mmCIF file of C-alpha atoms and ligand atoms in Angstrom:
data_model
loop_
_atom_site.group_PDB
_atom_site.id
_atom_site.type_symbol
_atom_site.label_atom_id
_atom_site.label_comp_id
_atom_site.label_asym_id
_atom_site.label_seq_id
_atom_site.Cartn_x
_atom_site.Cartn_y
_atom_site.Cartn_z
ATOM 1 C CA MET A 17 -0.066 -0.237 0.105
ATOM 2 C CA HIS A 18 1.077 3.386 -0.982
ATOM 3 C CA ASP A 19 2.373 5.564 2.082
ATOM 4 C CA ARG A 20 -0.345 8.285 1.539
ATOM 5 C CA GLU A 21 -3.094 5.939 1.182
ATOM 6 C CA LEU A 22 -1.928 4.152 4.511
ATOM 7 C CA TYR A 23 -1.958 7.320 6.689
ATOM 8 C CA ARG A 24 -5.123 8.263 4.990
ATOM 9 C CA GLN A 25 -6.808 5.227 6.423
ATOM 10 C CA ILE A 26 -5.090 5.310 9.645
ATOM 11 C CA LEU A 27 -5.872 8.842 10.252
ATOM 12 C CA GLY A 28 -9.252 8.692 8.676
ATOM 13 C CA VAL A 29 -8.604 11.650 6.735
ATOM 14 C CA GLN A 30 -11.816 12.585 4.548
ATOM 15 C CA ALA A 31 -12.462 15.026 1.926
ATOM 16 C CA PRO A 32 -12.049 17.981 1.599
ATOM 17 C CA TRP A 33 -8.814 16.894 3.565
ATOM 18 C CA GLU A 34 -6.164 14.570 1.913
ATOM 19 C CA VAL A 35 -2.789 13.378 2.751
ATOM 20 C CA SER A 36 -0.463 15.107 0.259
ATOM 21 C CA GLU A 37 2.968 13.462 1.301
ATOM 22 C CA VAL A 38 4.496 11.521 3.923
ATOM 23 C CA ASP A 39 8.195 12.288 4.840
ATOM 24 C CA VAL A 40 9.909 9.420 6.617
ATOM 25 C CA ASP A 41 13.270 10.781 8.537
ATOM 26 C CA LEU A 42 14.708 7.812 10.547
ATOM 27 C CA PRO A 43 16.238 7.949 12.992
ATOM 28 C CA GLY A 44 15.887 11.872 12.615
ATOM 29 C CA THR A 45 12.683 13.517 13.145
ATOM 30 C CA GLY A 46 10.389 10.741 12.493
ATOM 31 C CA VAL A 47 7.563 10.698 10.304
ATOM 32 C CA THR A 48 5.575 14.069 9.008
ATOM 33 C CA VAL A 49 2.428 13.515 7.359
ATOM 34 C CA HIS A 50 1.380 16.363 5.274
ATOM 35 C CA ILE A 51 -2.244 17.100 4.874
ATOM 36 C CA GLN A 52 -4.030 19.576 2.575
ATOM 37 C CA HIS A 53 -7.486 21.160 2.175
ATOM 38 C CA SER A 54 -9.155 21.082 -1.490
ATOM 39 C CA GLY A 55 -10.000 24.581 -0.881
ATOM 40 C CA SER A 56 -13.354 23.767 -1.756
ATOM 41 C CA ASP A 57 -16.532 24.321 0.631
ATOM 42 C CA LEU A 58 -15.273 26.750 2.785
ATOM 43 C CA ALA A 59 -17.540 27.556 5.563
ATOM 44 C CA CYS A 60 -17.691 30.189 8.292
ATOM 45 C CA PRO A 61 -16.881 28.607 11.681
ATOM 46 C CA GLN A 62 -19.062 30.865 13.405
ATOM 47 C CA CYS A 63 -22.212 30.753 11.283
ATOM 48 C CA GLY A 64 -21.653 28.054 8.645
ATOM 49 C CA ALA A 65 -22.059 30.202 5.639
ATOM 50 C CA ALA A 66 -20.173 29.531 2.317
ATOM 51 C CA CYS A 67 -17.213 31.790 2.137
ATOM 52 C CA SER A 68 -14.375 32.372 0.089
ATOM 53 C CA GLY A 69 -10.785 31.558 0.998
ATOM 54 C CA TYR A 70 -8.588 34.167 2.465
ATOM 55 C CA ASP A 71 -5.191 32.618 2.992
ATOM 56 C CA THR A 72 -3.551 29.330 4.457
ATOM 57 C CA ARG A 73 -1.537 29.213 7.644
ATOM 58 C CA GLU A 74 0.872 26.176 8.519
ATOM 59 C CA ARG A 75 0.119 24.260 11.334
ATOM 60 C CA LYS A 76 1.659 21.264 12.984
ATOM 61 C CA TRP A 77 0.367 18.622 15.647
ATOM 62 C CA ARG A 78 2.048 15.802 17.416
ATOM 63 C CA HIS A 79 0.412 12.545 16.879
ATOM 64 C CA LEU A 80 0.399 8.931 18.093
ATOM 65 C CA ASP A 81 3.753 7.265 17.398
ATOM 66 C CA THR A 82 4.271 5.173 14.282
ATOM 67 C CA CYS A 83 5.893 2.241 15.994
ATOM 68 C CA GLN A 84 8.352 3.916 18.267
ATOM 69 C CA TYR A 85 8.863 7.047 15.924
ATOM 70 C CA LYS A 86 7.510 10.401 16.881
ATOM 71 C CA THR A 87 4.800 11.372 14.154
ATOM 72 C CA TRP A 88 3.624 14.846 13.193
ATOM 73 C CA LEU A 89 0.596 16.360 11.394
ATOM 74 C CA VAL A 90 1.431 19.178 9.037
ATOM 75 C CA ALA A 91 -1.328 20.934 7.449
ATOM 76 C CA GLN A 92 -1.744 24.242 5.549
ATOM 77 C CA VAL A 93 -5.021 25.361 7.189
ATOM 78 C CA PRO A 94 -7.214 27.635 5.071
ATOM 79 C CA ARG A 95 -8.619 30.767 6.674
ATOM 80 C CA ALA A 96 -12.011 31.672 5.662
ATOM 81 C CA ARG A 97 -13.528 35.304 5.001
ATOM 82 C CA CYS A 98 -16.881 35.681 6.029
ATOM 83 C CA PRO A 99 -19.016 38.833 5.135
ATOM 84 C CA GLU A 100 -20.437 38.934 8.753
ATOM 85 C CA HIS A 101 -17.781 37.514 11.083
ATOM 86 C CA GLY A 102 -14.312 38.406 9.413
ATOM 87 C CA VAL A 103 -11.478 36.098 8.678
ATOM 88 C CA HIS A 104 -11.318 32.811 10.763
ATOM 89 C CA GLN A 105 -9.263 29.599 10.559
ATOM 90 C CA LEU A 106 -11.178 26.472 9.702
ATOM 91 C CA PRO A 107 -11.309 23.863 12.485
ATOM 92 C CA VAL A 108 -9.612 20.563 11.805
ATOM 93 C CA PRO A 109 -11.405 17.216 12.467
ATOM 94 C CA TRP A 110 -8.035 15.766 14.124
ATOM 95 C CA ALA A 111 -7.347 18.261 16.746
ATOM 96 C CA GLU A 112 -8.909 20.751 19.308
ATOM 97 C CA ASN A 113 -8.733 24.247 18.595
ATOM 98 C CA ASN A 114 -5.488 25.881 20.030
ATOM 99 C CA SER A 115 -4.074 22.428 20.781
ATOM 100 C CA ARG A 116 -0.877 21.566 19.329
ATOM 101 C CA LEU A 117 -1.489 17.897 19.900
ATOM 102 C CA THR A 118 -3.941 15.749 18.043
ATOM 103 C CA ALA A 119 -7.125 14.623 19.664
ATOM 104 C CA LEU A 120 -5.911 10.849 19.759
ATOM 105 C CA PHE A 121 -2.814 12.078 21.375
ATOM 106 C CA GLU A 122 -4.239 14.293 23.806
ATOM 107 C CA ALA A 123 -6.533 11.096 24.794
ATOM 108 C CA LEU A 124 -3.205 9.143 25.021
ATOM 109 C CA VAL A 125 -1.767 11.805 27.476
ATOM 110 C CA ILE A 126 -4.941 11.836 29.558
ATOM 111 C CA ASP A 127 -4.922 8.102 29.979
ATOM 112 C CA TRP A 128 -1.358 8.265 31.100
ATOM 113 C CA LEU A 129 -2.025 11.196 33.392
ATOM 114 C CA LYS A 130 -4.584 8.879 35.307
ATOM 115 C CA ILE A 131 -1.789 6.699 36.748
ATOM 116 C CA GLY A 132 1.273 9.134 36.286
ATOM 117 C CA THR A 133 2.622 12.513 37.461
ATOM 118 C CA ILE A 134 2.837 15.350 34.936
ATOM 119 C CA SER A 135 6.727 14.950 35.097
ATOM 120 C CA GLU A 136 6.506 11.199 34.402
ATOM 121 C CA VAL A 137 4.012 11.706 31.515
ATOM 122 C CA ALA A 138 6.006 14.520 30.023
ATOM 123 C CA GLU A 139 9.353 12.304 30.221
ATOM 124 C CA ARG A 140 7.653 9.413 28.802
ATOM 125 C CA LEU A 141 5.864 10.998 25.747
ATOM 126 C CA GLY A 142 8.909 13.438 25.067
ATOM 127 C CA LEU A 143 6.535 16.646 25.831
ATOM 128 C CA SER A 144 7.020 19.546 28.110
ATOM 129 C CA TRP A 145 5.736 19.761 31.573
ATOM 130 C CA SER A 146 3.609 22.689 30.500
ATOM 131 C CA ALA A 147 2.348 20.974 27.381
ATOM 132 C CA VAL A 148 0.961 17.900 29.497
ATOM 133 C CA SER A 149 -0.132 20.107 32.175
ATOM 134 C CA GLY A 150 -2.233 22.105 29.342
ATOM 135 C CA VAL A 151 -3.770 18.878 28.387
ATOM 136 C CA GLN A 152 -4.720 18.256 31.866
ATOM 137 C CA GLU A 153 -6.327 21.587 32.421
ATOM 138 C CA ARG A 154 -8.190 21.435 28.872
ATOM 139 C CA ALA A 155 -9.677 17.964 30.023
ATOM 140 C CA VAL A 156 -10.932 19.577 33.312
ATOM 141 C CA ALA A 157 -12.330 22.475 31.550
ATOM 142 C CA ARG A 158 -14.243 20.120 28.716
ATOM 143 C CA GLY A 159 -15.196 17.687 31.588
ATOM 144 C CA LEU A 160 -16.740 20.773 33.645
ATOM 145 C CA ALA A 161 -18.421 22.318 30.737
ATOM 146 C CA ARG A 162 -20.168 19.099 29.989
ATOM 147 C CA ARG A 163 -21.303 18.260 33.348
ATOM 148 C CA THR A 164 -24.926 17.964 33.683
ATOM 149 C CA GLN A 165 -26.867 19.130 36.758
ATOM 150 C CA ASP A 166 -27.670 15.789 38.793
ATOM 151 C CA PHE A 167 -27.753 17.134 42.110
ATOM 152 C CA PRO A 168 -27.245 14.495 45.055
ATOM 153 C CA ASN A 169 -29.328 14.440 48.224
ATOM 154 C CA ALA A 170 -26.286 13.789 50.263
ATOM 155 C CA ILE A 171 -23.087 15.729 50.406
ATOM 156 C CA GLY A 172 -19.596 15.831 52.206
ATOM 157 C CA ILE A 173 -17.426 18.595 52.967
ATOM 158 C CA ASP A 174 -14.024 18.491 53.866
ATOM 159 C CA GLU A 175 -10.868 20.482 54.004
ATOM 160 C CA THR A 176 -7.537 19.180 52.580
ATOM 161 C CA ALA A 177 -4.221 20.702 53.066
ATOM 162 C CA PHE A 178 -2.257 22.192 50.051
ATOM 163 C CA GLN A 179 1.715 22.357 50.131
ATOM 164 C CA ARG A 180 2.743 24.466 53.054
ATOM 165 C CA ARG A 181 0.597 23.185 56.203
ATOM 166 C CA HIS A 182 -1.696 26.080 56.516
ATOM 167 C CA GLN A 183 -2.770 26.251 52.954
ATOM 168 C CA TYR A 184 -6.230 24.731 52.455
ATOM 169 C CA VAL A 185 -8.911 23.975 49.700
ATOM 170 C CA THR A 186 -12.264 22.890 50.618
ATOM 171 C CA VAL A 187 -13.648 19.773 48.658
ATOM 172 C CA ILE A 188 -17.359 19.330 48.167
ATOM 173 C CA SER A 189 -18.158 15.804 47.170
ATOM 174 C CA SER A 190 -20.903 13.311 46.817
ATOM 175 C CA GLY A 191 -19.748 9.644 47.754
ATOM 176 C CA ASN A 192 -16.573 9.314 45.595
ATOM 177 C CA ARG A 193 -17.213 12.034 43.159
ATOM 178 C CA VAL A 194 -16.026 15.655 43.706
ATOM 179 C CA LEU A 195 -18.414 18.397 43.148
ATOM 180 C CA HIS A 196 -16.530 21.305 43.764
ATOM 181 C CA VAL A 197 -13.176 22.516 45.035
ATOM 182 C CA ALA A 198 -13.130 26.243 46.632
ATOM 183 C CA ASP A 199 -10.089 27.943 48.011
ATOM 184 C CA ASP A 200 -9.409 28.028 51.850
ATOM 185 C CA ARG A 201 -11.784 26.684 54.397
ATOM 186 C CA LYS A 202 -13.662 29.573 55.417
ATOM 187 C CA ARG A 203 -17.206 30.461 55.498
ATOM 188 C CA ALA A 204 -16.928 32.265 52.222
ATOM 189 C CA SER A 205 -15.494 29.139 50.416
ATOM 190 C CA LEU A 206 -18.912 27.415 50.960
ATOM 191 C CA ASP A 207 -20.931 30.307 50.829
ATOM 192 C CA ALA A 208 -20.196 31.068 47.120
ATOM 193 C CA TRP A 209 -20.846 27.449 46.138
ATOM 194 C CA TYR A 210 -24.043 27.225 48.097
ATOM 195 C CA ALA A 211 -25.222 30.749 46.358
ATOM 196 C CA ALA A 212 -24.669 29.288 42.629
ATOM 197 C CA GLN A 213 -26.979 26.054 43.438
ATOM 198 C CA PRO A 214 -30.557 25.943 42.627
ATOM 199 C CA ALA A 215 -32.728 26.708 45.662
ATOM 200 C CA GLU A 216 -35.064 23.210 45.133
ATOM 201 C CA ALA A 217 -31.297 21.276 44.955
ATOM 202 C CA LEU A 218 -30.360 22.697 48.477
ATOM 203 C CA ALA A 219 -33.922 22.247 49.855
ATOM 204 C CA GLY A 220 -33.598 18.394 48.455
ATOM 205 C CA LEU A 221 -30.424 17.960 50.369
ATOM 206 C CA ARG A 222 -31.139 15.171 53.409
ATOM 207 C CA THR A 223 -27.563 14.875 54.734
ATOM 208 C CA VAL A 224 -24.367 17.436 54.764
ATOM 209 C CA ALA A 225 -21.687 15.436 56.341
ATOM 210 C CA MET A 226 -18.641 17.624 57.709
ATOM 211 C CA ASP A 227 -16.330 18.120 60.573
ATOM 212 C CA MET A 228 -17.233 19.829 63.526
ATOM 213 C CA TRP A 229 -15.978 23.158 61.984
ATOM 214 C CA ARG A 230 -17.676 26.583 62.481
ATOM 215 C CA PRO A 231 -17.334 28.287 59.397
ATOM 216 C CA PHE A 232 -18.849 24.792 57.398
ATOM 217 C CA ILE A 233 -21.484 24.917 59.924
ATOM 218 C CA ASP A 234 -22.674 28.513 59.625
ATOM 219 C CA SER A 235 -22.573 28.519 55.916
ATOM 220 C CA THR A 236 -24.855 25.346 55.789
ATOM 221 C CA LEU A 237 -27.314 26.845 58.278
ATOM 222 C CA ALA A 238 -27.443 30.111 56.134
ATOM 223 C CA HIS A 239 -27.857 28.341 52.913
ATOM 224 C CA VAL A 240 -29.703 25.027 53.160
ATOM 225 C CA PRO A 241 -33.231 24.751 54.354
ATOM 226 C CA GLY A 242 -33.754 22.914 57.580
ATOM 227 C CA ALA A 243 -29.792 22.442 57.998
ATOM 228 C CA ALA A 244 -29.946 21.927 61.851
ATOM 229 C CA HIS A 245 -31.273 18.372 60.985
ATOM 230 C CA LYS A 246 -29.236 17.641 57.983
ATOM 231 C CA ILE A 247 -25.836 18.556 59.279
ATOM 232 C CA ALA A 248 -23.998 15.345 60.133
ATOM 233 C CA PHE A 249 -20.767 15.362 61.887
ATOM 234 C CA ASP A 250 -19.502 12.069 60.543
ATOM 235 C CA LYS A 251 -17.680 9.016 62.245
ATOM 236 C CA PHE A 252 -14.635 9.678 60.243
ATOM 237 C CA HIS A 253 -13.904 13.128 61.650
ATOM 238 C CA VAL A 254 -15.121 12.369 65.278
ATOM 239 C CA ALA A 255 -12.342 9.222 65.201
ATOM 240 C CA MET A 256 -9.629 11.508 64.084
ATOM 241 C CA HIS A 257 -10.225 14.020 66.907
ATOM 242 C CA LEU A 258 -10.314 11.195 69.540
ATOM 243 C CA GLY A 259 -7.185 9.662 67.849
ATOM 244 C CA ASP A 260 -5.396 12.977 68.263
ATOM 245 C CA ALA A 261 -6.578 13.007 71.858
ATOM 246 C CA VAL A 262 -4.987 9.531 72.427
ATOM 247 C CA ASP A 263 -1.982 10.359 70.935
ATOM 248 C CA LYS A 264 -1.609 13.628 73.073
ATOM 249 C CA VAL A 265 -2.064 11.549 76.228
ATOM 250 C CA ARG A 266 0.412 8.953 74.954
ATOM 251 C CA ARG A 267 3.208 11.643 74.051
ATOM 252 C CA ALA A 268 2.710 13.416 77.638
ATOM 253 C CA GLU A 269 2.658 9.820 79.478
ATOM 254 C CA HIS A 270 5.667 8.663 77.688
ATOM 255 C CA LYS A 271 7.664 11.636 78.298
ATOM 256 C CA GLY A 272 6.921 11.331 82.006
ATOM 257 C CA LEU A 273 7.695 7.649 82.032
ATOM 258 C CA LEU A 274 11.117 7.998 80.236
ATOM 259 C CA ALA A 275 12.204 10.393 82.763
ATOM 260 C CA GLU A 276 11.646 7.793 85.441
ATOM 261 C CA GLY A 277 13.551 5.323 83.157
ATOM 262 C CA GLU A 278 10.371 3.584 82.207
ATOM 263 C CA SER A 279 10.198 2.901 78.124
ATOM 264 C CA VAL A 280 6.948 0.530 77.885
ATOM 265 C CA LEU A 281 5.237 3.121 75.711
ATOM 266 C CA ILE A 282 8.315 3.461 73.264
ATOM 267 C CA LYS A 283 7.217 3.108 69.538
ATOM 268 C CA SER A 284 3.865 2.407 70.295
ATOM 269 C CA ARG A 285 2.263 5.465 68.475
ATOM 270 C CA TYR A 286 0.755 3.746 65.619
ATOM 271 C CA LEU A 287 -0.214 0.761 68.024
ATOM 272 C CA TRP A 288 -3.129 2.981 69.427
ATOM 273 C CA LEU A 289 -4.243 4.395 66.297
ATOM 274 C CA GLN A 290 -4.930 1.210 64.636
ATOM 275 C CA HIS A 291 -8.164 -0.445 64.519
ATOM 276 C CA PRO A 292 -8.108 -3.653 66.390
ATOM 277 C CA ASP A 293 -9.638 -5.476 63.377
ATOM 278 C CA ASN A 294 -6.577 -4.888 61.522
ATOM 279 C CA MET A 295 -4.164 -5.722 63.670
ATOM 280 C CA THR A 296 -1.676 -8.861 63.436
ATOM 281 C CA ASP A 297 -1.528 -11.363 66.545
ATOM 282 C CA LYS A 298 1.582 -9.997 67.549
ATOM 283 C CA THR A 299 0.283 -6.244 67.760
ATOM 284 C CA TRP A 300 -2.552 -7.293 69.444
ATOM 285 C CA GLY A 301 -0.494 -9.240 71.989
ATOM 286 C CA ARG A 302 1.383 -6.230 72.736
ATOM 287 C CA LEU A 303 -1.814 -4.041 72.842
ATOM 288 C CA LYS A 304 -3.356 -6.413 75.337
ATOM 289 C CA ALA A 305 -0.296 -6.207 77.589
ATOM 290 C CA LEU A 306 -0.153 -2.502 77.624
ATOM 291 C CA LYS A 307 -4.146 -2.422 78.063
ATOM 292 C CA SER A 308 -3.506 -3.938 81.508
ATOM 293 C CA ALA A 309 -0.722 -1.944 82.619
ATOM 294 C CA ASN A 310 -2.873 0.874 84.150
ATOM 295 C CA LEU A 311 -1.635 3.334 81.678
ATOM 296 C CA LYS A 312 -3.128 6.778 80.960
ATOM 297 C CA THR A 313 -2.981 5.782 77.477
ATOM 298 C CA ALA A 314 -4.856 2.778 77.709
ATOM 299 C CA ARG A 315 -7.731 4.589 79.601
ATOM 300 C CA ALA A 316 -7.685 6.971 76.659
ATOM 301 C CA TRP A 317 -7.815 4.395 74.012
ATOM 302 C CA ALA A 318 -10.647 2.763 75.843
ATOM 303 C CA ILE A 319 -12.525 5.570 75.958
ATOM 304 C CA LYS A 320 -12.194 6.292 72.142
ATOM 305 C CA THR A 321 -12.728 2.695 71.281
ATOM 306 C CA HIS A 322 -16.241 2.775 73.292
ATOM 307 C CA ALA A 323 -17.150 5.832 71.336
ATOM 308 C CA MET A 324 -16.470 4.142 67.737
ATOM 309 C CA CYS A 325 -18.947 1.557 68.793
ATOM 310 C CA LEU A 326 -21.976 3.936 69.118
ATOM 311 C CA TRP A 327 -22.584 4.332 65.482
ATOM 312 C CA ASP A 328 -25.270 1.743 64.896
ATOM 313 C CA TYR A 329 -28.500 3.110 66.575
ATOM 314 C CA GLN A 330 -31.389 3.593 64.513
ATOM 315 C CA VAL A 331 -33.261 5.582 67.177
ATOM 316 C CA ARG A 332 -32.235 9.043 68.028
ATOM 317 C CA GLY A 333 -33.197 8.822 71.665
ATOM 318 C CA TRP A 334 -31.179 5.693 72.317
ATOM 319 C CA ALA A 335 -28.461 6.966 70.823
ATOM 320 C CA ARG A 336 -28.394 10.215 72.798
ATOM 321 C CA ARG A 337 -28.590 8.393 75.859
ATOM 322 C CA ALA A 338 -25.507 6.003 74.769
ATOM 323 C CA TRP A 339 -23.610 9.032 73.852
ATOM 324 C CA MET A 340 -24.452 10.886 77.129
ATOM 325 C CA ASP A 341 -23.203 7.783 78.996
ATOM 326 C CA TRP A 342 -20.181 8.033 76.942
ATOM 327 C CA TYR A 343 -19.796 11.826 77.804
ATOM 328 C CA ASN A 344 -20.094 11.218 81.483
ATOM 329 C CA TRP A 345 -17.330 8.676 81.555
ATOM 330 C CA ALA A 346 -14.798 10.714 79.176
ATOM 331 C CA ILE A 347 -15.457 13.920 81.161
ATOM 332 C CA ARG A 348 -14.374 11.997 84.586
ATOM 333 C CA SER A 349 -11.334 10.658 82.892
ATOM 334 C CA ARG A 350 -8.761 13.261 84.259
ATOM 335 C CA LEU A 351 -7.323 13.021 80.689
ATOM 336 C CA ALA A 352 -7.187 16.914 79.480
ATOM 337 C CA PRO A 353 -7.042 16.012 75.930
ATOM 338 C CA VAL A 354 -9.846 13.542 76.123
ATOM 339 C CA LYS A 355 -11.986 15.822 78.049
ATOM 340 C CA LYS A 356 -11.641 18.611 75.720
ATOM 341 C CA VAL A 357 -13.011 16.493 72.598
ATOM 342 C CA ALA A 358 -15.756 15.259 74.823
ATOM 343 C CA ARG A 359 -16.645 18.896 75.624
ATOM 344 C CA THR A 360 -16.721 19.429 71.597
ATOM 345 C CA ILE A 361 -18.615 16.097 70.844
ATOM 346 C CA LYS A 362 -21.248 17.192 73.529
ATOM 347 C CA THR A 363 -21.767 20.540 72.091
ATOM 348 C CA HIS A 364 -22.061 18.917 68.867
ATOM 349 C CA LEU A 365 -24.242 16.123 69.677
ATOM 350 C CA GLU A 366 -27.389 16.880 67.653
ATOM 351 C CA GLY A 367 -25.160 16.690 64.511
ATOM 352 C CA ILE A 368 -23.469 13.564 65.565
ATOM 353 C CA LEU A 369 -26.612 11.664 66.300
ATOM 354 C CA THR A 370 -27.919 12.813 62.833
ATOM 355 C CA ALA A 371 -24.781 10.857 61.435
ATOM 356 C CA VAL A 372 -25.436 8.205 63.555
ATOM 357 C CA ILE A 373 -29.224 7.519 62.442
ATOM 358 C CA THR A 374 -28.677 8.321 59.008
ATOM 359 C CA GLY A 375 -25.409 6.755 58.292
ATOM 360 C CA ALA A 376 -23.968 10.031 56.737
ATOM 361 C CA THR A 377 -20.552 9.906 55.998
ATOM 362 C CA ASN A 378 -17.302 11.511 54.763
ATOM 363 C CA ALA A 379 -15.446 8.338 54.498
ATOM 364 C CA ARG A 380 -15.270 7.855 51.015
ATOM 365 C CA ALA A 381 -14.360 4.566 49.328
ATOM 366 C CA GLU A 382 -10.489 3.917 50.161
ATOM 367 C CA GLY A 383 -9.525 4.816 46.675
ATOM 368 C CA PHE A 384 -10.715 8.377 47.263
ATOM 369 C CA ASN A 385 -8.223 9.301 49.924
ATOM 370 C CA THR A 386 -5.431 7.303 48.419
ATOM 371 C CA MET A 387 -5.873 9.690 45.504
ATOM 372 C CA ILE A 388 -5.940 12.602 47.188
ATOM 373 C CA GLN A 389 -2.604 11.587 48.990
ATOM 374 C CA LYS A 390 -1.407 10.834 45.094
ATOM 375 C CA ILE A 391 -2.454 14.274 43.878
ATOM 376 C CA LYS A 392 -0.600 15.868 46.915
ATOM 377 C CA ARG A 393 2.345 14.042 46.223
ATOM 378 C CA ASP A 394 2.215 15.290 42.645
ATOM 379 C CA ALA A 395 1.426 18.671 43.766
ATOM 380 C CA ARG A 396 4.833 19.257 45.172
ATOM 381 C CA GLY A 397 5.738 20.370 41.698
ATOM 382 C CA PHE A 398 2.782 22.717 41.335
ATOM 383 C CA ARG A 399 3.303 26.494 41.343
ATOM 384 C CA ASN A 400 0.010 27.084 42.193
ATOM 385 C CA LYS A 401 -3.188 26.161 44.044
ATOM 386 C CA GLU A 402 -5.112 26.244 40.333
ATOM 387 C CA ARG A 403 -3.383 23.304 39.437
ATOM 388 C CA PHE A 404 -3.904 21.230 42.531
ATOM 389 C CA LYS A 405 -7.583 21.965 42.141
ATOM 390 C CA ALA A 406 -7.373 21.032 38.504
ATOM 391 C CA ALA A 407 -5.839 17.584 39.424
ATOM 392 C CA ILE A 408 -8.529 16.820 41.957
ATOM 393 C CA TYR A 409 -11.359 17.528 39.243
ATOM 394 C CA PHE A 410 -9.197 15.406 36.960
ATOM 395 C CA HIS A 411 -8.923 12.427 39.340
ATOM 396 C CA LEU A 412 -11.796 12.601 41.246
ATOM 397 C CA GLY A 413 -14.505 14.924 39.442
ATOM 398 C CA GLY A 414 -16.078 12.005 37.367
ATOM 399 C CA LEU A 415 -15.787 14.059 34.416
ATOM 400 C CA ASP A 416 -15.765 13.450 30.594
ATOM 401 C CA LEU A 417 -12.285 14.305 29.823
ATOM 402 C CA TYR A 418 -11.549 13.501 26.330
ATOM 403 C CA PRO A 419 -11.535 15.682 23.175
ATOM 404 C CA ASP A 420 -14.963 15.749 21.095
ATOM 405 C CA ALA A 421 -12.905 13.911 18.191
ATOM 406 C CA VAL A 422 -12.350 10.833 20.196
ATOM 407 C CA ARG A 423 -15.632 10.323 22.505
ATOM 408 C CA LYS A 424 -17.073 7.173 21.955
HETATM 409 ZN ZN1 ZN B 526 -20.128 33.969 9.594
#
C-alpha cells in the first residue's frame, strides 16, 4: 500500500482534506504527514455560511507514534472570510482548537495522566511539562463544561491541606465524586458554592456530612433549608479527633515515664491508632499487655474505642442516651485532651446523632483518600493552587475528559 493511502486510512482523513505527502526521516525527526485542504466548500466556523478562502496558515500537531517514531501532522489550514464574521481559521477534524497535539494524542496523554504524574508523563512522551499540564487543564475545562446537573441528596464537605501546612482547599463531594473545590476553608469558601446552586437542589439535600468546623456549619445553616437536622458530624472526623487526643495523652505519658527510666510506651504510637480488626496477632498481643498495665494511654484508648461502637443506633433517643453515658465517662477521665474532645462532642451532639441514625459519612471509598494523597505528592511540583484543584477535578470529578473527536 502506498504510504499516503496508508496514513489516509489510519488517520481517517476525509475530503475535503487529503494526505498529500509522507516524509519519513529515520531516525531523525520521525514521520511527518502532510495534509492539505482541497480549498472548496469553505464555511464560516461561526455561522456556517459559505465563504471565500482568504489564505492558509501552516500548523503542526504531534500525533501518536508510528511504531516507536514520533509522528507529526502538518497542514496548510485555510482561513475563510465571512462577510459577517470576518476572517477565521477553519477547525480541523483531528484536533481541538488551539492544541498542538492531535485529539488522539491528547487522549493518550489523558490516559497516562490517570496513573502518572505530569513530570513522568512529560518524560515518557517527550513533551514539555507545560504541554502535559495544558492537556490536563483543557480536559478538566471540557469535563466541567459537559457536566450535567444531577444534584445528589447527600454531600460531604471536607478540607484538605495544600503544600505548606496552613494552606487549604475545601472539597465538596458526593460519594466518590468531587462536585467542587474551593479556596481556603472559610465560610466564604462554601457560601459562594451554595449561592450558585438552585434553591430546590439545596432544599432536596437530606444530609451534609462535615467536621465540627464552625465556618462550614454557619454557611450550611445560612443556605440549606432545615440544615439543623441535616448537618451530620461523621464518624470519620470524630474518630480523627479522638485519635489525636489518645496520641496527646500517649506523648505526655511517654515523656513522663521516660524521665523515670520507664520505656514501656516506646514506639507505640501506631499501635494505639490502629483499628483492632486490622492488627496482627503480635500487635494485638502487645496492645493487650499494655491495656492491662494501668496506663493513662490505655484509658484514653478505651474511651475512644467505646465511642467508635456507638454508631449503629437507629433511634435518636437511644443514641443520645448512649452518647451521654459515654460523655459522662470521658469527662471524668482526668485526661485533659480527652475531656476537651468530649466537650466538643457534647456541643455538637445533635449533628453526631444525625450522622449515627442516617449513616451519613465523609469516609469515602478507600481509593478516594489514596488518590487525594497521590495528588498531594504530585502537587509538590505545582506552582499554584489552581493546578492542585485541576488535578482533584481530573482524578475525582467523574468528568468526561476526552476531546470531542475521540469521544465514543
Ligand atoms: Zn459567519
